[in-house]
mmCIF file of C-alpha atoms in Angstrom:
data_model
loop_
_atom_site.group_PDB
_atom_site.id
_atom_site.type_symbol
_atom_site.label_atom_id
_atom_site.label_comp_id
_atom_site.label_asym_id
_atom_site.label_seq_id
_atom_site.Cartn_x
_atom_site.Cartn_y
_atom_site.Cartn_z
ATOM 1 C CA MET R 1 2.827 -1.295 -19.315
ATOM 2 C CA ARG R 2 4.783 1.641 -17.971
ATOM 3 C CA LEU R 3 4.808 1.441 -14.172
ATOM 4 C CA THR R 4 6.290 3.576 -11.408
ATOM 5 C CA ILE R 5 7.245 1.711 -8.232
ATOM 6 C CA VAL R 6 7.472 3.977 -5.173
ATOM 7 C CA ALA R 7 9.575 2.995 -2.136
ATOM 8 C CA ALA R 8 11.225 0.515 -4.482
ATOM 9 C CA THR R 9 13.907 -0.546 -1.980
ATOM 10 C CA GLY R 10 11.410 -1.329 0.806
ATOM 11 C CA GLY R 11 10.042 -4.686 1.916
ATOM 12 C CA ILE R 12 7.178 -4.821 -0.569
ATOM 13 C CA GLY R 13 8.720 -2.385 -3.035
ATOM 14 C CA ARG R 14 11.627 -4.725 -3.772
ATOM 15 C CA HIS R 15 9.198 -7.453 -4.753
ATOM 16 C CA LEU R 16 7.077 -5.071 -6.822
ATOM 17 C CA LEU R 17 10.179 -3.981 -8.700
ATOM 18 C CA ARG R 18 11.503 -7.461 -9.400
ATOM 19 C CA GLN R 19 8.134 -8.909 -10.395
ATOM 20 C CA ALA R 20 7.305 -5.957 -12.647
ATOM 21 C CA ILE R 21 10.626 -6.372 -14.444
ATOM 22 C CA GLU R 22 10.145 -10.128 -14.818
ATOM 23 C CA ALA R 23 6.668 -9.506 -16.260
ATOM 24 C CA GLY R 24 8.211 -7.296 -18.947
ATOM 25 C CA HIS R 25 6.881 -3.946 -17.753
ATOM 26 C CA ASP R 26 8.679 -0.665 -18.431
ATOM 27 C CA VAL R 27 9.606 0.406 -14.891
ATOM 28 C CA THR R 28 10.697 3.539 -13.074
ATOM 29 C CA ALA R 29 11.883 2.886 -9.513
ATOM 30 C CA VAL R 30 11.505 5.734 -7.009
ATOM 31 C CA ALA R 31 13.493 5.557 -3.772
ATOM 32 C CA ARG R 32 15.372 7.622 -1.205
ATOM 33 C CA SER R 33 18.522 5.633 -2.061
ATOM 34 C CA PRO R 34 18.196 4.818 -5.774
ATOM 35 C CA GLN R 35 21.878 3.891 -5.889
ATOM 36 C CA LYS R 36 20.923 0.678 -4.090
ATOM 37 C CA ILE R 37 18.889 -0.453 -7.090
ATOM 38 C CA ALA R 38 20.967 -2.740 -9.279
ATOM 39 C CA ASP R 39 18.174 -3.690 -11.675
ATOM 40 C CA PRO R 40 18.297 -2.267 -15.223
ATOM 41 C CA VAL R 41 15.491 0.270 -14.807
ATOM 42 C CA ARG R 42 15.057 4.021 -14.721
ATOM 43 C CA THR R 43 15.543 5.333 -11.188
ATOM 44 C CA ALA R 44 14.494 8.555 -9.493
ATOM 45 C CA TYR R 45 15.351 10.036 -6.100
ATOM 46 C CA ALA R 46 12.584 11.007 -3.711
ATOM 47 C CA ASP R 47 12.592 11.477 0.045
ATOM 48 C CA LEU R 48 8.964 10.776 0.907
ATOM 49 C CA ALA R 49 9.494 12.057 4.455
ATOM 50 C CA ALA R 50 9.990 15.523 2.931
ATOM 51 C CA PRO R 51 8.480 15.101 -0.524
ATOM 52 C CA ASP R 52 8.910 17.418 -3.483
ATOM 53 C CA VAL R 53 5.792 17.269 -5.677
ATOM 54 C CA ASP R 54 7.535 18.555 -8.798
ATOM 55 C CA GLU R 55 10.267 15.942 -8.378
ATOM 56 C CA LEU R 56 7.669 13.215 -8.025
ATOM 57 C CA ALA R 57 5.638 14.483 -10.979
ATOM 58 C CA ALA R 58 8.701 14.213 -13.195
ATOM 59 C CA ALA R 59 9.318 10.666 -11.956
ATOM 60 C CA VAL R 60 5.774 9.404 -12.603
ATOM 61 C CA LYS R 61 5.201 11.224 -15.898
ATOM 62 C CA ASP R 62 3.799 9.001 -18.688
ATOM 63 C CA SER R 63 3.145 6.101 -16.296
ATOM 64 C CA ASP R 64 0.122 3.857 -16.753
ATOM 65 C CA ALA R 65 0.043 3.208 -13.018
ATOM 66 C CA ILE R 66 1.811 4.043 -9.769
ATOM 67 C CA LEU R 67 2.307 1.311 -7.172
ATOM 68 C CA SER R 68 3.428 2.399 -3.720
ATOM 69 C CA GLY R 69 4.924 0.230 -0.992
ATOM 70 C CA LEU R 70 5.423 3.276 1.213
ATOM 71 C CA GLY R 71 5.134 2.856 4.970
ATOM 72 C CA ALA R 72 6.970 3.773 8.157
ATOM 73 C CA ARG R 73 9.541 1.209 9.282
ATOM 74 C CA THR R 74 9.781 2.653 12.797
ATOM 75 C CA ASN R 75 7.657 4.877 15.047
ATOM 76 C CA ALA R 76 10.143 7.661 14.406
ATOM 77 C CA GLU R 77 9.187 7.578 10.732
ATOM 78 C CA ALA R 78 5.453 7.798 11.453
ATOM 79 C CA GLY R 79 3.794 10.285 9.126
ATOM 80 C CA VAL R 80 5.811 9.290 6.079
ATOM 81 C CA ALA R 81 2.934 7.213 4.676
ATOM 82 C CA TRP R 82 0.287 9.936 4.647
ATOM 83 C CA ARG R 83 2.619 12.844 3.816
ATOM 84 C CA GLY R 84 4.399 10.931 1.087
ATOM 85 C CA THR R 85 1.150 9.624 -0.383
ATOM 86 C CA GLU R 86 -0.412 13.086 -0.312
ATOM 87 C CA ALA R 87 2.500 14.381 -2.381
ATOM 88 C CA LEU R 88 2.320 11.335 -4.634
ATOM 89 C CA ALA R 89 -1.381 11.909 -5.336
ATOM 90 C CA GLU R 90 -0.665 15.570 -6.150
ATOM 91 C CA ALA R 91 2.182 14.513 -8.431
ATOM 92 C CA ALA R 92 -0.036 11.963 -10.174
ATOM 93 C CA ARG R 93 -2.642 14.648 -10.783
ATOM 94 C CA ALA R 94 -0.036 17.064 -12.121
ATOM 95 C CA ALA R 95 1.404 14.399 -14.429
ATOM 96 C CA GLY R 96 -1.996 13.118 -15.550
ATOM 97 C CA VAL R 97 -1.530 9.609 -14.131
ATOM 98 C CA ARG R 98 -4.864 8.057 -13.167
ATOM 99 C CA ARG R 99 -4.074 4.678 -11.577
ATOM 100 C CA LEU R 100 -2.756 4.594 -8.010
ATOM 101 C CA ILE R 101 -2.329 1.423 -5.937
ATOM 102 C CA VAL R 102 -1.063 1.596 -2.350
ATOM 103 C CA VAL R 103 -0.502 -0.859 0.487
ATOM 104 C CA SER R 104 -2.042 -0.393 3.924
ATOM 105 C CA ALA R 105 -2.868 -3.011 6.607
ATOM 106 C CA ALA R 106 -5.795 -5.272 7.502
ATOM 107 C CA PRO R 107 -6.801 -3.543 10.795
ATOM 108 C CA ILE R 108 -7.029 -0.032 9.319
ATOM 109 C CA GLY R 109 -10.773 -0.197 8.651
ATOM 110 C CA THR R 110 -11.327 -0.007 12.416
ATOM 111 C CA VAL R 111 -8.756 2.724 13.140
ATOM 112 C CA PRO R 112 -10.065 6.308 13.620
ATOM 113 C CA SER R 113 -8.733 8.981 11.292
ATOM 114 C CA PRO R 114 -9.453 12.674 10.658
ATOM 115 C CA ALA R 115 -11.901 11.828 7.865
ATOM 116 C CA ASN R 116 -13.342 8.801 9.654
ATOM 117 C CA PRO R 117 -13.347 9.538 13.401
ATOM 118 C CA HIS R 118 -15.918 6.840 14.209
ATOM 119 C CA PRO R 119 -15.035 3.712 12.210
ATOM 120 C CA PRO R 120 -16.852 0.419 12.723
ATOM 121 C CA ARG R 121 -15.717 -1.567 15.725
ATOM 122 C CA HIS R 122 -15.059 -4.675 13.633
ATOM 123 C CA ASP R 123 -14.128 -5.365 10.036
ATOM 124 C CA PRO R 124 -16.946 -7.353 8.375
ATOM 125 C CA GLY R 125 -14.478 -9.993 7.201
ATOM 126 C CA ASP R 126 -12.962 -10.744 10.600
ATOM 127 C CA GLY R 127 -13.936 -13.841 12.522
ATOM 128 C CA PHE R 128 -14.258 -14.153 16.301
ATOM 129 C CA VAL R 129 -10.548 -14.591 17.058
ATOM 130 C CA MET R 130 -9.461 -11.668 14.919
ATOM 131 C CA ARG R 131 -12.240 -9.405 16.179
ATOM 132 C CA HIS R 132 -11.653 -9.980 19.855
ATOM 133 C CA LEU R 133 -7.962 -10.899 20.064
ATOM 134 C CA GLY R 134 -5.913 -10.308 16.922
ATOM 135 C CA ALA R 135 -7.142 -6.889 15.795
ATOM 136 C CA PRO R 136 -7.251 -5.242 19.270
ATOM 137 C CA PHE R 137 -3.751 -6.540 20.035
ATOM 138 C CA ALA R 138 -2.394 -5.276 16.708
ATOM 139 C CA ARG R 139 -3.969 -1.832 17.198
ATOM 140 C CA ARG R 140 -2.322 -1.500 20.612
ATOM 141 C CA MET R 141 1.067 -2.721 19.421
ATOM 142 C CA PHE R 142 1.212 -0.672 16.219
ATOM 143 C CA ARG R 143 -0.950 2.313 17.129
ATOM 144 C CA THR R 144 1.407 4.980 15.773
ATOM 145 C CA HIS R 145 2.010 3.071 12.561
ATOM 146 C CA TYR R 146 -1.695 2.396 12.050
ATOM 147 C CA ASP R 147 -2.653 6.027 12.709
ATOM 148 C CA ASP R 148 -0.300 6.964 9.876
ATOM 149 C CA LEU R 149 -1.838 4.388 7.526
ATOM 150 C CA ALA R 150 -5.387 5.424 8.432
ATOM 151 C CA ARG R 151 -4.582 9.012 7.550
ATOM 152 C CA MET R 152 -2.908 7.796 4.356
ATOM 153 C CA GLU R 153 -6.136 6.043 3.395
ATOM 154 C CA ASP R 154 -7.980 9.341 3.953
ATOM 155 C CA VAL R 155 -5.608 10.990 1.493
ATOM 156 C CA VAL R 156 -6.081 8.270 -1.117
ATOM 157 C CA ARG R 157 -9.870 8.348 -0.885
ATOM 158 C CA ALA R 158 -9.935 12.134 -1.121
ATOM 159 C CA SER R 159 -7.843 12.094 -4.271
ATOM 160 C CA ASP R 160 -9.457 12.050 -7.686
ATOM 161 C CA ARG R 161 -7.267 9.155 -8.848
ATOM 162 C CA ASP R 162 -8.383 5.627 -9.794
ATOM 163 C CA TRP R 163 -7.178 4.174 -6.511
ATOM 164 C CA THR R 164 -6.983 0.766 -4.907
ATOM 165 C CA ILE R 165 -5.870 0.111 -1.316
ATOM 166 C CA SER R 166 -4.342 -3.281 -0.517
ATOM 167 C CA ARG R 167 -4.907 -4.442 3.080
ATOM 168 C CA PRO R 168 -2.776 -7.442 4.029
ATOM 169 C CA PRO R 169 -2.534 -8.855 7.580
ATOM 170 C CA LYS R 170 0.808 -9.897 9.141
ATOM 171 C CA LEU R 171 3.589 -9.741 6.542
ATOM 172 C CA THR R 172 6.179 -12.485 6.214
ATOM 173 C CA ASP R 173 9.339 -12.991 4.181
ATOM 174 C CA GLY R 174 7.986 -16.184 2.658
ATOM 175 C CA PRO R 175 8.296 -16.948 -1.052
ATOM 176 C CA LEU R 176 6.042 -15.917 -3.897
ATOM 177 C CA THR R 177 3.318 -18.537 -4.219
ATOM 178 C CA GLY R 178 0.604 -16.793 -6.212
ATOM 179 C CA ARG R 179 -1.844 -18.653 -3.972
ATOM 180 C CA TYR R 180 -3.816 -16.300 -1.768
ATOM 181 C CA ARG R 181 -7.366 -15.191 -1.123
ATOM 182 C CA THR R 182 -8.883 -11.754 -1.626
ATOM 183 C CA ALA R 183 -11.997 -9.941 -0.438
ATOM 184 C CA LEU R 184 -13.414 -6.638 -1.659
ATOM 185 C CA ASP R 185 -13.960 -3.963 1.006
ATOM 186 C CA ARG R 186 -13.332 -6.388 3.852
ATOM 187 C CA ASN R 187 -10.614 -8.545 5.330
ATOM 188 C CA VAL R 188 -10.156 -12.172 4.347
ATOM 189 C CA ARG R 189 -11.910 -14.461 6.839
ATOM 190 C CA GLY R 190 -9.291 -16.492 8.696
ATOM 191 C CA GLY R 191 -6.442 -14.711 6.921
ATOM 192 C CA PHE R 192 -3.670 -14.166 9.458
ATOM 193 C CA SER R 193 -0.586 -13.664 7.284
ATOM 194 C CA ILE R 194 0.791 -13.330 3.759
ATOM 195 C CA SER R 195 4.239 -12.971 2.237
ATOM 196 C CA ARG R 196 5.415 -9.599 0.997
ATOM 197 C CA ALA R 197 6.074 -11.266 -2.352
ATOM 198 C CA ASP R 198 2.436 -12.332 -2.660
ATOM 199 C CA VAL R 199 1.188 -8.868 -1.663
ATOM 200 C CA ALA R 200 3.319 -7.417 -4.463
ATOM 201 C CA HIS R 201 1.958 -10.045 -6.864
ATOM 202 C CA HIS R 202 -1.615 -9.038 -6.113
ATOM 203 C CA MET R 203 -0.896 -5.305 -6.293
ATOM 204 C CA LEU R 204 0.526 -5.814 -9.784
ATOM 205 C CA ALA R 205 -2.535 -7.849 -10.742
ATOM 206 C CA CYS R 206 -4.776 -4.984 -9.601
ATOM 207 C CA VAL R 207 -3.301 -2.738 -12.304
ATOM 208 C CA THR R 208 -5.479 -4.561 -14.840
ATOM 209 C CA MET R 209 -8.449 -5.229 -12.523
ATOM 210 C CA PRO R 210 -10.803 -2.255 -12.933
ATOM 211 C CA GLU R 211 -13.228 -3.849 -10.475
ATOM 212 C CA THR R 212 -10.786 -2.933 -7.677
ATOM 213 C CA ILE R 213 -10.854 0.789 -8.466
ATOM 214 C CA GLY R 214 -12.262 2.793 -5.575
ATOM 215 C CA HIS R 215 -12.061 -0.162 -3.186
ATOM 216 C CA THR R 216 -9.969 -1.652 -0.429
ATOM 217 C CA VAL R 217 -8.935 -5.244 -1.043
ATOM 218 C CA GLY R 218 -8.182 -7.693 1.731
ATOM 219 C CA VAL R 219 -5.479 -10.156 0.699
ATOM 220 C CA ALA R 220 -4.207 -13.103 2.757
ATOM 221 C CA GLN R 221 -3.144 -16.720 2.506
#
């Protein structure tokens, strides 16, 4: 398949890129610093903090799917996820690319956003510990980052693309195992962490899983 990997030098993006290449896909890697990409793939420059839709449309043209690992690394970068994804969705529409898969975070279903100002208090997949300790703590610690991701999810849902939102919990730098659990439209019960490599593995799997279109997917070990 012909895939476009966005934020290809980021924590999850690097794994998406490498795994897509190893699986034999035809890959275009989009990044703010494409010169850092040593893999033998097409590369395209894009600054998702100040995105150019025409630039992005040219990068994603003829793709079967777009996979985005975009997310703010610091509070100072907050806003890059929703602004960059908004431009990416517009570019996908302009280029006629239907499939869009993005990564978010497990607590986002309970984070208010402009399109969802009164979300449920708890995610239906969370157990007692996560509901009363883990999720509230994470929302306090990463409030700015989560506000950005919640607004990004608004953008994705409002698009007319065939979207899937991946919602992992705490990310680690552990190895690719291919052993993880998933849950549709809810978090994974008792799922506290997952490696970035395994998140990338599942996002790539979603490309050929039409049952995930129009859904969030909890993924955890």
